[in-house]
Structures are given as structure tokens and as C-alpha cells.
Amino acid sequence: GMSQLSLTSVLVRFIPTVGRQTSRLVTYAYLVSLVVAALLSFIFVASVEVWSPALSVLHQNPAWAWTFALATMAWGVFALQDSALTGLRQAIWVPVENTLFAIVKIVLLVAFSGWLQQAGVFASWAIPIWLSLIPVNVFIFGRLIPAHVAQTGGQANPIQRRAILRYIAGNHLGGVGDRHCAVTTHNNV
């Protein structure tokens, strides 16, 4: 969630207005999320003994560290592609995609429970995410964005970095307030 920097809301809010710059907006959102997710995952792995000593295998084995980082990066794009679909006014595909993800995840969890006990839960989540990224994004970039651009006639409001940054800042501050209220309410109950 931290690697998305409120970009999920940015895609839903700005895709309808940017016309032929839609592909650029989605690509930039993905790239920002990928970079932030990579940085945060490596910080987490480097200090895993502080956060969760039970996960110290991430720090001890470079293959696990890289797999964790790639899975974290993939998860960020997985969440953003749902927002891209929604911003493109194709939200009907979000439950389809997420249902297929859930089915594959459950099947893999059952399959891995017997022979991949330590990593089974992780693998049952990571593999379906990785499998979904290519077909869903080929659909988004190859079909839905061109159709969206054609529908808008290519007319667009230019992407204004300042407006997007203000929007991100407002959403982030609002989200911090929501999390604070949720924690305060939970602690008072």
C-alpha cells in the first residue's frame, strides 16, 4: 500500500480526462510504484530482524530477498491495474480478474500445503499475481487504452504534475487521518 502513494486514486480520477496521455499516466504510475516498492522491500528485508524475526530467512537468503522484492513490486502493479480498469470505465473486469486470482490462489494453496510448507502461502499469493500481470496489462494497454483514446477523440486535458501531486498529498493526508481515526476507535473499544 505504501508503494502506491495514492496512485490508485490518481488513476481513477485522472484517466477519464487525459485522453491520449492515458498510456503515459498509467505507465508512470506503474513505474513510480515499482521503484518505491523495490526500495521499501529492500529496506524491510535489511531490517527484518526488527520487524519480524520469524522472517529472517529473507535476510539470510538473497534468493528469498529478491523474490520478496519482486512479489512486492508485482502486488503494487496488481492493485494499480484495478484502478486503471476503473478509470477506463471498465470496472466490470475488476471482479473477473480478482475472482480468477482468488481461485488460482486457493488451488495453489491446497497444492502447496503438502510439499511446500514453509513458502506455500507466499507462493500461492505471488504466483497468481505474476501470472495476471501480463494478460491484464496487454488488455489494458493493447485494447482498453486505445479504445478510450478513440472514444475521447484524443482530446485531453494535459497531465499537470502539480495537480496530480496536490491530489496525492491530499489523499495521503486524508488517508493518514483515516488510519489515525481507525486506530483511535479500535483502542477505545
Coordinates of N, CA, C and O in Angstrom, one line a residue:
G1 N 0.8 -1.2 0.0 CA 0.0 0.0 0.0 C 0.8 1.3 0.0 O 0.5 2.2 -0.7
M2 N 1.9 1.2 0.7 CA 2.8 2.4 0.8 C 3.4 2.7 -0.5 O 3.7 3.8 -0.9
S3 N 3.7 1.7 -1.3 CA 4.3 1.9 -2.6 C 3.4 2.5 -3.7 O 3.9 2.9 -4.7
Q4 N 2.1 2.5 -3.4 CA 1.2 3.0 -4.4 C 1.0 4.6 -4.2 O 0.5 5.2 -5.2
L5 N 1.4 5.1 -3.1 CA 1.4 6.6 -2.9 C 0.1 7.3 -3.4 O 0.1 8.3 -4.0
S6 N -1.0 6.6 -3.1 CA -2.4 7.2 -3.6 C -2.5 7.2 -5.1 O -3.4 7.8 -5.6
L7 N -1.7 6.5 -5.8 CA -1.8 6.4 -7.3 C -3.0 5.7 -7.7 O -3.5 5.9 -8.8
T8 N -3.5 4.8 -6.9 CA -4.8 4.2 -7.2 C -5.9 5.2 -7.5 O -6.6 5.2 -8.4
S9 N -6.0 6.2 -6.6 CA -7.0 7.2 -6.7 C -6.6 8.2 -7.9 O -7.5 8.6 -8.5
V10 N -5.4 8.4 -8.1 CA -4.9 9.3 -9.2 C -5.4 8.7 -10.5 O -5.9 9.4 -11.4
L11 N -5.2 7.4 -10.7 CA -5.7 6.7 -12.0 C -7.2 6.8 -12.2 O -7.6 7.2 -13.2
V12 N -7.9 6.6 -11.1 CA -9.4 6.7 -11.2 C -9.8 8.1 -11.5 O -10.7 8.3 -12.3
R13 N -9.2 9.1 -10.9 CA -9.5 10.5 -11.0 C -9.1 11.1 -12.4 O -9.8 11.8 -13.0
F14 N -7.9 10.8 -12.8 CA -7.3 11.5 -14.0 C -7.4 10.7 -15.3 O -7.4 11.4 -16.4
I15 N -7.5 9.4 -15.3 CA -7.6 8.7 -16.6 C -8.8 9.2 -17.5 O -8.6 9.5 -18.7
P16 N -10.0 9.5 -16.9 CA -11.1 10.0 -17.8 C -10.8 11.3 -18.5 O -11.4 11.6 -19.5
T17 N -9.8 12.1 -18.0 CA -9.6 13.4 -18.5 C -8.3 13.6 -19.4 O -8.2 14.6 -20.0
V18 N -7.4 12.6 -19.4 CA -6.2 12.8 -20.1 C -6.1 12.3 -21.5 O -5.0 12.4 -22.1
G19 N -7.1 11.7 -22.0 CA -7.2 11.3 -23.4 C -6.0 10.5 -23.9 O -5.6 9.4 -23.3
R20 N -5.3 11.0 -24.9 CA -4.2 10.3 -25.5 C -3.0 10.2 -24.6 O -2.0 9.5 -24.9
Q21 N -3.0 10.8 -23.4 CA -1.9 10.7 -22.5 C -2.2 9.6 -21.4 O -1.4 9.5 -20.5
T22 N -3.2 8.9 -21.6 CA -3.6 7.8 -20.7 C -2.5 6.8 -20.5 O -2.2 6.4 -19.4
S23 N -2.0 6.3 -21.6 CA -0.9 5.3 -21.5 C 0.3 5.8 -20.7 O 0.8 5.1 -19.9
R24 N 0.6 7.1 -20.9 CA 1.7 7.7 -20.2 C 1.4 7.8 -18.7 O 2.3 7.5 -17.9
L25 N 0.2 8.2 -18.4 CA -0.1 8.3 -16.9 C -0.1 6.9 -16.3 O 0.5 6.8 -15.2
V26 N -0.7 5.9 -16.9 CA -0.7 4.6 -16.3 C 0.8 4.1 -16.2 O 1.2 3.5 -15.1
T27 N 1.6 4.3 -17.2 CA 3.0 3.8 -17.2 C 3.7 4.5 -16.1 O 4.5 3.8 -15.3
Y28 N 3.6 5.8 -15.9 CA 4.3 6.5 -14.9 C 3.9 6.0 -13.5 O 4.7 5.9 -12.6
A29 N 2.6 5.8 -13.3 CA 2.1 5.3 -12.0 C 2.7 3.9 -11.7 O 3.1 3.7 -10.6
Y30 N 2.7 3.1 -12.7 CA 3.4 1.7 -12.5 C 4.8 1.9 -12.2 O 5.3 1.2 -11.2
L31 N 5.6 2.7 -12.9 CA 7.0 2.9 -12.7 C 7.3 3.5 -11.3 O 8.2 3.0 -10.6
V32 N 6.5 4.5 -10.9 CA 6.7 5.0 -9.5 C 6.5 4.0 -8.5 O 7.2 3.8 -7.5
S33 N 5.4 3.2 -8.6 CA 5.1 2.2 -7.7 C 6.1 1.1 -7.6 O 6.5 0.6 -6.5
L34 N 6.6 0.7 -8.8 CA 7.7 -0.3 -8.8 C 9.0 0.2 -8.1 O 9.6 -0.6 -7.3
V35 N 9.4 1.4 -8.3 CA 10.6 1.9 -7.7 C 10.4 2.0 -6.2 O 11.3 1.5 -5.4
V36 N 9.3 2.6 -5.8 CA 9.1 2.7 -4.3 C 8.9 1.3 -3.7 O 9.5 1.1 -2.6
A37 N 8.2 0.4 -4.3 CA 8.1 -0.9 -3.7 C 9.4 -1.6 -3.6 O 9.7 -2.3 -2.6
A38 N 10.3 -1.5 -4.6 CA 11.6 -2.1 -4.6 C 12.4 -1.5 -3.4 O 13.0 -2.2 -2.6
L39 N 12.4 -0.2 -3.3 CA 13.1 0.5 -2.2 C 12.6 0.0 -0.8 O 13.4 -0.4 0.1
L40 N 11.3 0.1 -0.6 CA 10.7 -0.3 0.6 C 10.9 -1.8 1.0 O 11.2 -2.1 2.1
S41 N 10.8 -2.6 0.0 CA 11.0 -4.1 0.2 C 12.5 -4.4 0.7 O 12.7 -5.2 1.6
F42 N 13.4 -3.7 0.0 CA 14.8 -3.9 0.4 C 15.1 -3.3 1.8 O 15.9 -3.9 2.6
I43 N 14.5 -2.2 2.1 CA 14.6 -1.7 3.5 C 14.0 -2.7 4.5 O 14.6 -2.9 5.5
F44 N 12.9 -3.2 4.2 CA 12.2 -4.2 5.0 C 13.1 -5.4 5.2 O 13.3 -5.9 6.4
V45 N 13.6 -5.9 4.1 CA 14.5 -7.1 4.2 C 15.8 -6.8 5.0 O 16.2 -7.7 5.8
A46 N 16.4 -5.7 4.8 CA 17.6 -5.3 5.5 C 17.4 -5.2 7.0 O 18.3 -5.5 7.8
S47 N 16.2 -4.9 7.4 CA 15.9 -4.7 8.9 C 14.8 -5.7 9.3 O 14.1 -5.4 10.3
V48 N 14.7 -6.8 8.7 CA 13.6 -7.8 9.0 C 13.7 -8.3 10.5 O 12.7 -8.6 11.1
E49 N 14.9 -8.3 11.0 CA 15.0 -8.8 12.4 C 14.3 -7.8 13.4 O 13.8 -8.3 14.4
V50 N 14.2 -6.6 13.0 CA 13.4 -5.6 13.8 C 11.9 -5.8 13.6 O 11.2 -5.8 14.6
W51 N 11.5 -5.9 12.4 CA 10.1 -6.0 12.1 C 9.5 -7.4 12.4 O 8.4 -7.4 13.0
S52 N 10.1 -8.4 12.0 CA 9.6 -9.8 12.2 C 10.7 -10.8 12.2 O 11.0 -11.3 11.1
P53 N 11.3 -11.1 13.3 CA 12.4 -12.0 13.3 C 12.1 -13.4 12.7 O 12.9 -14.1 12.2
A54 N 10.8 -13.8 12.7 CA 10.4 -15.1 12.1 C 10.7 -15.1 10.6 O 10.8 -16.2 10.0
L55 N 10.8 -13.9 10.0 CA 11.0 -13.8 8.6 C 12.5 -13.6 8.2 O 12.8 -13.2 7.1
S56 N 13.4 -13.9 9.2 CA 14.8 -13.6 9.0 C 15.4 -14.4 7.8 O 16.4 -14.0 7.3
V57 N 14.7 -15.4 7.3 CA 15.1 -16.1 6.1 C 15.2 -15.2 4.9 O 16.1 -15.4 4.0
L58 N 14.4 -14.1 4.9 CA 14.5 -13.1 3.8 C 15.9 -12.5 3.8 O 16.4 -12.1 2.7
H59 N 16.4 -12.2 5.0 CA 17.7 -11.5 5.1 C 18.9 -12.5 4.9 O 19.9 -12.1 4.4
Q60 N 18.7 -13.7 5.2 CA 19.7 -14.7 5.2 C 19.9 -15.3 3.8 O 21.0 -15.8 3.5
N61 N 18.9 -15.3 3.0 CA 19.0 -15.9 1.6 C 18.7 -14.9 0.6 O 17.5 -14.4 0.4
P62 N 19.7 -14.5 -0.3 CA 19.4 -13.5 -1.3 C 18.3 -13.9 -2.3 O 17.6 -13.0 -2.8
A63 N 18.1 -15.1 -2.6 CA 17.1 -15.5 -3.5 C 15.7 -15.2 -2.9 O 14.8 -14.7 -3.6
W64 N 15.5 -15.4 -1.6 CA 14.3 -15.0 -0.9 C 14.1 -13.5 -0.9 O 13.0 -13.0 -1.1
A65 N 15.2 -12.8 -0.7 CA 15.1 -11.3 -0.7 C 14.6 -10.8 -2.0 O 13.7 -9.9 -2.1
W66 N 15.2 -11.3 -3.1 CA 14.8 -10.9 -4.4 C 13.4 -11.3 -4.8 O 12.6 -10.5 -5.4
T67 N 13.0 -12.5 -4.4 CA 11.6 -13.0 -4.6 C 10.6 -12.1 -3.9 O 9.6 -11.8 -4.4
F68 N 11.0 -11.8 -2.6 CA 10.1 -10.9 -1.9 C 9.9 -9.6 -2.5 O 8.8 -9.0 -2.6
A69 N 11.1 -9.0 -3.0 CA 11.0 -7.7 -3.6 C 10.2 -7.7 -4.9 O 9.4 -6.8 -5.1
L70 N 10.4 -8.7 -5.7 CA 9.6 -8.8 -6.9 C 8.2 -9.0 -6.7 O 7.3 -8.5 -7.4
A71 N 7.8 -9.8 -5.7 CA 6.4 -10.0 -5.3 C 5.8 -8.7 -4.8 O 4.7 -8.4 -5.1
T72 N 6.5 -8.0 -4.0 CA 6.1 -6.7 -3.5 C 5.8 -5.7 -4.7 O 4.8 -5.0 -4.7
M73 N 6.7 -5.7 -5.6 CA 6.6 -4.8 -6.8 C 5.4 -5.3 -7.6 O 4.6 -4.4 -8.1
A74 N 5.2 -6.5 -7.8 CA 4.1 -7.1 -8.6 C 2.8 -6.7 -7.9 O 1.8 -6.4 -8.6
W75 N 2.7 -6.8 -6.6 CA 1.5 -6.5 -5.9 C 1.1 -5.1 -6.1 O -0.1 -4.8 -6.3
G76 N 2.0 -4.1 -6.1 CA 1.7 -2.7 -6.4 C 1.1 -2.5 -7.7 O 0.1 -1.8 -7.9
V77 N 1.7 -3.2 -8.8 CA 1.1 -3.1 -10.1 C -0.3 -3.8 -10.2 O -1.2 -3.3 -10.8
F78 N -0.4 -4.9 -9.5 CA -1.7 -5.6 -9.5 C -2.8 -4.7 -8.9 O -3.9 -4.7 -9.5
A79 N -2.5 -4.0 -7.9 CA -3.5 -3.0 -7.3 C -3.8 -1.9 -8.3 O -4.9 -1.5 -8.5
L80 N -2.7 -1.4 -8.9 CA -2.9 -0.2 -9.8 C -3.7 -0.6 -11.1 O -4.4 0.2 -11.6
Q81 N -3.5 -1.8 -11.5 CA -4.2 -2.2 -12.7 C -5.7 -2.2 -12.5 O -6.5 -1.9 -13.4
D82 N -6.2 -2.5 -11.3 CA -7.6 -2.4 -11.0 C -8.1 -1.0 -11.1 O -9.2 -0.7 -11.6
S83 N -7.2 -0.1 -10.6 CA -7.6 1.3 -10.7 C -7.6 1.8 -12.1 O -8.4 2.7 -12.5
A84 N -6.6 1.3 -12.9 CA -6.6 1.7 -14.4 C -7.9 1.2 -15.0 O -8.5 1.9 -15.8
L85 N -8.3 0.0 -14.7 CA -9.6 -0.6 -15.3 C -10.7 0.3 -14.9 O -11.6 0.6 -15.7
T86 N -10.8 0.7 -13.6 CA -11.9 1.6 -13.2 C -11.8 2.9 -13.8 O -12.9 3.4 -14.3
G87 N -10.6 3.5 -13.9 CA -10.5 4.8 -14.6 C -10.9 4.8 -16.0 O -11.4 5.8 -16.6
L88 N -10.7 3.7 -16.7 CA -11.0 3.5 -18.1 C -12.5 3.2 -18.2 O -13.0 2.9 -19.3
R89 N -13.2 3.2 -17.2 CA -14.7 2.9 -17.1 C -14.9 1.4 -17.5 O -15.9 1.1 -18.2
Q90 N -14.0 0.5 -17.1 CA -14.1 -0.9 -17.4 C -14.0 -1.7 -16.1 O -13.4 -2.7 -16.1
A91 N -14.7 -1.2 -15.1 CA -14.6 -1.8 -13.8 C -15.2 -3.2 -13.7 O -14.9 -3.9 -12.8
I92 N -16.0 -3.5 -14.7 CA -16.6 -4.8 -14.8 C -15.5 -5.9 -14.8 O -15.7 -7.0 -14.4
W93 N -14.3 -5.6 -15.3 CA -13.2 -6.6 -15.4 C -12.5 -6.8 -14.0 O -11.8 -7.8 -13.8
V94 N -12.7 -5.8 -13.1 CA -12.0 -6.0 -11.8 C -12.5 -7.2 -11.0 O -11.7 -8.0 -10.6
P95 N -13.8 -7.4 -10.8 CA -14.2 -8.6 -10.1 C -13.8 -9.9 -10.9 O -13.6 -11.0 -10.3
V96 N -13.8 -9.9 -12.2 CA -13.5 -11.0 -13.0 C -12.0 -11.4 -12.7 O -11.7 -12.5 -12.4
E97 N -11.1 -10.4 -12.8 CA -9.7 -10.6 -12.6 C -9.5 -11.1 -11.1 O -8.7 -12.0 -10.9
N98 N -10.1 -10.4 -10.2 CA -9.9 -10.8 -8.8 C -10.5 -12.1 -8.4 O -9.9 -12.8 -7.6
T99 N -11.6 -12.5 -9.1 CA -12.1 -13.9 -8.8 C -11.2 -14.9 -9.4 O -10.9 -15.9 -8.7
L100 N -10.7 -14.7 -10.6 CA -9.7 -15.7 -11.1 C -8.4 -15.7 -10.2 O -7.9 -16.8 -10.0
F101 N -8.0 -14.6 -9.8 CA -6.8 -14.6 -8.9 C -7.1 -15.4 -7.6 O -6.3 -16.2 -7.2
A102 N -8.3 -15.2 -7.0 CA -8.7 -15.9 -5.8 C -8.8 -17.4 -6.0 O -8.3 -18.2 -5.2
I103 N -9.3 -17.8 -7.1 CA -9.5 -19.3 -7.4 C -8.1 -19.9 -7.6 O -7.8 -20.9 -7.0
V104 N -7.2 -19.3 -8.4 CA -5.8 -19.8 -8.6 C -5.1 -19.8 -7.2 O -4.4 -20.8 -6.9
K105 N -5.3 -18.8 -6.4 CA -4.6 -18.7 -5.1 C -5.0 -19.9 -4.2 O -4.2 -20.5 -3.6
I106 N -6.3 -20.1 -4.2 CA -6.8 -21.2 -3.3 C -6.3 -22.6 -3.8 O -5.9 -23.4 -3.0
V107 N -6.4 -22.8 -5.1 CA -5.9 -24.0 -5.7 C -4.4 -24.2 -5.4 O -4.0 -25.3 -5.0
L108 N -3.6 -23.2 -5.6 CA -2.2 -23.3 -5.3 C -1.9 -23.5 -3.8 O -1.0 -24.3 -3.4
L109 N -2.7 -22.9 -2.9 CA -2.5 -23.1 -1.5 C -2.8 -24.5 -1.1 O -2.0 -25.1 -0.4
V110 N -3.8 -25.1 -1.7 CA -4.0 -26.6 -1.4 C -2.9 -27.4 -2.0 O -2.4 -28.3 -1.3
A111 N -2.5 -27.1 -3.2 CA -1.5 -27.9 -3.8 C -0.1 -27.8 -3.1 O 0.6 -28.8 -3.0
F112 N 0.2 -26.6 -2.6 CA 1.5 -26.4 -2.0 C 1.5 -26.8 -0.5 O 2.6 -26.9 0.1
S113 N 0.3 -27.0 0.1 CA 0.3 -27.3 1.5 C 1.0 -28.6 1.9 O 1.6 -28.6 3.0
G114 N 1.1 -29.5 1.0 CA 1.8 -30.8 1.4 C 3.3 -30.8 1.2 O 4.0 -31.3 2.0
W115 N 3.8 -30.1 0.1 CA 5.2 -30.2 -0.2 C 6.0 -28.9 -0.1 O 7.2 -28.9 -0.2
L116 N 5.3 -27.8 0.0 CA 6.0 -26.5 0.1 C 5.5 -25.7 1.3 O 5.0 -24.6 1.2
Q117 N 5.6 -26.4 2.4 CA 5.0 -25.9 3.6 C 5.5 -24.5 4.1 O 4.7 -23.7 4.4
Q118 N 6.8 -24.3 4.1 CA 7.3 -23.0 4.5 C 7.0 -21.9 3.6 O 6.7 -20.8 4.1
A119 N 7.0 -22.1 2.3 CA 6.7 -21.0 1.4 C 5.4 -21.1 0.7 O 5.1 -20.3 -0.2
G120 N 4.6 -22.1 1.1 CA 3.3 -22.3 0.3 C 2.4 -21.1 0.3 O 1.8 -20.8 -0.7
V121 N 2.2 -20.5 1.4 CA 1.3 -19.3 1.5 C 1.8 -18.2 0.6 O 1.1 -17.6 -0.2
F122 N 3.1 -17.9 0.7 CA 3.7 -16.8 -0.1 C 3.6 -17.2 -1.6 O 3.1 -16.3 -2.4
A123 N 3.9 -18.4 -2.0 CA 3.9 -18.8 -3.4 C 2.4 -18.8 -3.9 O 2.2 -18.4 -5.0
S124 N 1.5 -19.2 -3.0 CA 0.1 -19.2 -3.5 C -0.5 -17.8 -3.8 O -1.5 -17.7 -4.5
W125 N 0.1 -16.8 -3.2 CA -0.3 -15.4 -3.5 C 0.5 -14.8 -4.6 O 0.0 -14.1 -5.5
A126 N 1.8 -15.1 -4.6 CA 2.7 -14.4 -5.6 C 2.6 -14.9 -7.0 O 2.5 -14.2 -7.9
I127 N 2.4 -16.2 -7.1 CA 2.3 -16.8 -8.5 C 1.1 -16.3 -9.2 O 1.3 -15.9 -10.4
P128 N -0.1 -16.3 -8.7 CA -1.2 -15.8 -9.4 C -1.1 -14.3 -9.8 O -1.6 -13.8 -10.8
I129 N -0.4 -13.5 -8.9 CA -0.2 -12.1 -9.2 C 0.7 -12.0 -10.4 O 0.3 -11.3 -11.4
W130 N 1.8 -12.7 -10.4 CA 2.7 -12.6 -11.6 C 2.0 -13.1 -12.8 O 2.2 -12.6 -13.9
L131 N 1.2 -14.2 -12.7 CA 0.5 -14.7 -13.9 C -0.5 -13.7 -14.4 O -0.8 -13.7 -15.6
S132 N -1.1 -12.9 -13.6 CA -2.1 -12.0 -14.1 C -1.6 -10.7 -14.7 O -2.3 -10.1 -15.5
L133 N -0.4 -10.3 -14.4 CA 0.1 -9.0 -14.8 C 0.2 -8.9 -16.3 O -0.2 -7.9 -16.9
I134 N 0.7 -9.9 -17.0 CA 0.9 -9.8 -18.4 C -0.4 -9.8 -19.2 O -0.7 -8.8 -19.9
P135 N -1.3 -10.7 -19.0 CA -2.6 -10.7 -19.8 C -3.4 -9.4 -19.5 O -4.0 -8.8 -20.4
V136 N -3.5 -9.1 -18.2 CA -4.4 -7.9 -17.9 C -3.8 -6.6 -18.4 O -4.5 -5.8 -19.0
N137 N -2.5 -6.5 -18.4 CA -1.9 -5.2 -18.9 C -1.8 -5.2 -20.4 O -1.9 -4.1 -21.0
V138 N -1.7 -6.4 -21.1 CA -1.8 -6.4 -22.5 C -3.2 -6.0 -22.9 O -3.4 -5.2 -23.8
F139 N -4.2 -6.4 -22.1 CA -5.6 -6.0 -22.4 C -5.8 -4.5 -22.2 O -6.4 -3.8 -23.0
I140 N -5.2 -4.0 -21.1 CA -5.3 -2.5 -20.7 C -4.6 -1.7 -21.8 O -5.2 -0.8 -22.4
F141 N -3.3 -2.0 -22.1 CA -2.6 -1.1 -23.0 C -2.8 -1.4 -24.5 O -2.7 -0.5 -25.3
G142 N -3.2 -2.7 -24.8 CA -3.4 -3.0 -26.2 C -4.8 -2.8 -26.7 O -5.1 -2.6 -27.9
R143 N -5.8 -2.8 -25.8 CA -7.2 -2.7 -26.2 C -8.0 -1.6 -25.5 O -8.6 -0.7 -26.2
L144 N -7.9 -1.5 -24.2 CA -8.8 -0.5 -23.5 C -8.3 0.9 -23.6 O -9.1 1.8 -23.8
I145 N -7.0 1.1 -23.5 CA -6.5 2.5 -23.6 C -6.7 3.0 -25.0 O -7.2 4.1 -25.2
P146 N -6.3 2.2 -26.1 CA -6.6 2.8 -27.5 C -8.1 3.0 -27.7 O -8.5 4.0 -28.3
A147 N -9.0 2.2 -27.1 CA -10.4 2.4 -27.3 C -10.9 3.7 -26.5 O -11.7 4.5 -27.0
H148 N -10.3 3.9 -25.3 CA -10.6 5.1 -24.5 C -10.1 6.4 -25.3 O -10.8 7.3 -25.3
V149 N -8.9 6.3 -25.9 CA -8.4 7.5 -26.6 C -9.3 7.7 -27.8 O -9.6 8.9 -28.1
A150 N -9.7 6.7 -28.5 CA -10.6 6.8 -29.7 C -11.9 7.4 -29.3 O -12.5 8.3 -30.0
Q151 N -12.4 7.0 -28.1 CA -13.7 7.4 -27.7 C -13.7 8.9 -27.3 O -14.6 9.7 -27.5
T152 N -12.6 9.4 -26.7 CA -12.4 10.8 -26.4 C -12.0 11.6 -27.5 O -11.8 12.8 -27.4
G153 N -11.7 11.0 -28.7 CA -11.3 11.7 -29.8 C -9.9 12.3 -29.7 O -9.5 13.2 -30.4
G154 N -9.2 11.7 -28.7 CA -7.8 12.2 -28.5 C -7.7 13.5 -27.7 O -6.7 13.9 -27.3
Q155 N -8.9 14.1 -27.5 CA -9.0 15.3 -26.8 C -8.6 15.1 -25.3 O -9.1 14.1 -24.7
A156 N -7.8 15.9 -24.7 CA -7.4 15.7 -23.4 C -7.0 17.0 -22.7 O -6.6 17.9 -23.3
N157 N -7.2 16.9 -21.4 CA -6.5 17.9 -20.5 C -5.1 17.4 -20.4 O -4.9 16.3 -20.1
P158 N -4.1 18.3 -20.5 CA -2.7 17.8 -20.3 C -2.5 17.3 -18.9 O -3.2 17.8 -17.9
I159 N -1.6 16.4 -18.7 CA -1.2 15.9 -17.4 C -0.5 17.0 -16.7 O 0.5 17.5 -17.2
Q160 N -1.0 17.5 -15.6 CA -0.4 18.5 -14.9 C 0.2 18.0 -13.6 O -0.6 17.6 -12.7
R161 N 1.5 17.9 -13.5 CA 2.2 17.3 -12.4 C 1.8 17.9 -11.1 O 1.6 17.3 -10.1
R162 N 1.6 19.2 -11.1 CA 1.3 19.9 -9.9 C -0.1 19.5 -9.4 O -0.3 19.3 -8.2
A163 N -1.1 19.4 -10.3 CA -2.4 19.0 -9.9 C -2.4 17.5 -9.3 O -3.0 17.2 -8.3
I164 N -1.6 16.7 -10.0 CA -1.5 15.3 -9.5 C -0.8 15.2 -8.2 O -1.3 14.5 -7.3
L165 N 0.3 16.0 -8.0 CA 1.0 16.0 -6.7 C 0.1 16.6 -5.6 O 0.1 16.0 -4.5
R166 N -0.7 17.6 -5.9 CA -1.6 18.1 -4.9 C -2.7 17.1 -4.5 O -3.0 16.9 -3.4
Y167 N -3.2 16.4 -5.5 CA -4.2 15.3 -5.3 C -3.6 14.2 -4.5 O -4.2 13.7 -3.5
I168 N -2.4 13.8 -4.8 CA -1.7 12.7 -4.0 C -1.5 13.2 -2.5 O -1.8 12.4 -1.6
A169 N -1.0 14.4 -2.3 CA -0.8 14.9 -1.0 C -2.1 15.0 -0.2 O -2.2 14.6 1.0
G170 N -3.2 15.4 -0.8 CA -4.5 15.5 -0.1 C -5.0 14.1 0.2 O -5.5 13.9 1.3
N171 N -4.9 13.2 -0.7 CA -5.3 11.8 -0.4 C -4.4 11.2 0.7 O -4.9 10.4 1.5
H172 N -3.1 11.4 0.6 CA -2.3 10.8 1.6 C -2.6 11.4 3.0 O -2.7 10.6 4.0
L173 N -2.8 12.7 3.1 CA -3.1 13.3 4.4 C -4.5 12.8 4.9 O -4.6 12.5 6.1
G174 N -5.4 12.7 4.0 CA -6.7 12.1 4.3 C -6.6 10.7 4.8 O -7.3 10.3 5.7
G175 N -5.8 9.9 4.1 CA -5.6 8.5 4.5 C -4.9 8.4 5.9 O -5.3 7.5 6.6
V176 N -4.0 9.3 6.2 CA -3.3 9.2 7.5 C -4.4 9.5 8.6 O -4.4 8.9 9.6
G177 N -5.3 10.5 8.3 CA -6.3 10.8 9.2 C -7.3 9.6 9.4 O -7.7 9.3 10.5
D178 N -7.6 9.0 8.3 CA -8.5 7.8 8.4 C -7.8 6.7 9.2 O -8.5 6.1 10.1
R179 N -6.6 6.4 9.0 CA -5.9 5.4 9.8 C -5.8 5.8 11.2 O -6.0 4.9 12.1
H180 N -5.5 7.1 11.5 CA -5.5 7.5 12.9 C -6.8 7.3 13.6 O -6.9 6.8 14.7
C181 N -7.9 7.7 12.9 CA -9.2 7.5 13.5 C -9.6 6.0 13.7 O -10.1 5.7 14.7
A182 N -9.2 5.2 12.8 CA -9.4 3.8 12.9 C -8.7 3.2 14.1 O -9.2 2.4 14.9
V183 N -7.4 3.6 14.3 CA -6.6 3.1 15.4 C -7.2 3.7 16.7 O -7.3 2.9 17.7
T184 N -7.5 4.9 16.8 CA -8.1 5.5 18.0 C -9.4 4.8 18.3 O -9.6 4.5 19.5
T185 N -10.3 4.6 17.3 CA -11.6 3.9 17.6 C -11.3 2.5 18.1 O -11.9 2.1 19.1
H186 N -10.4 1.8 17.5 CA -10.1 0.4 17.9 C -9.6 0.4 19.3 O -9.9 -0.4 20.1
N187 N -8.7 1.4 19.7 CA -8.1 1.4 21.0 C -9.1 1.8 22.1 O -9.0 1.4 23.2
N188 N -10.1 2.5 21.7 CA -11.2 2.9 22.6 C -12.2 1.9 22.8 O -13.0 2.0 23.8
V189 N -12.3 0.9 21.9 CA -13.4 -0.1 22.0 C -13.0 -1.1 23.0 O -12.5 -1.6 23.7

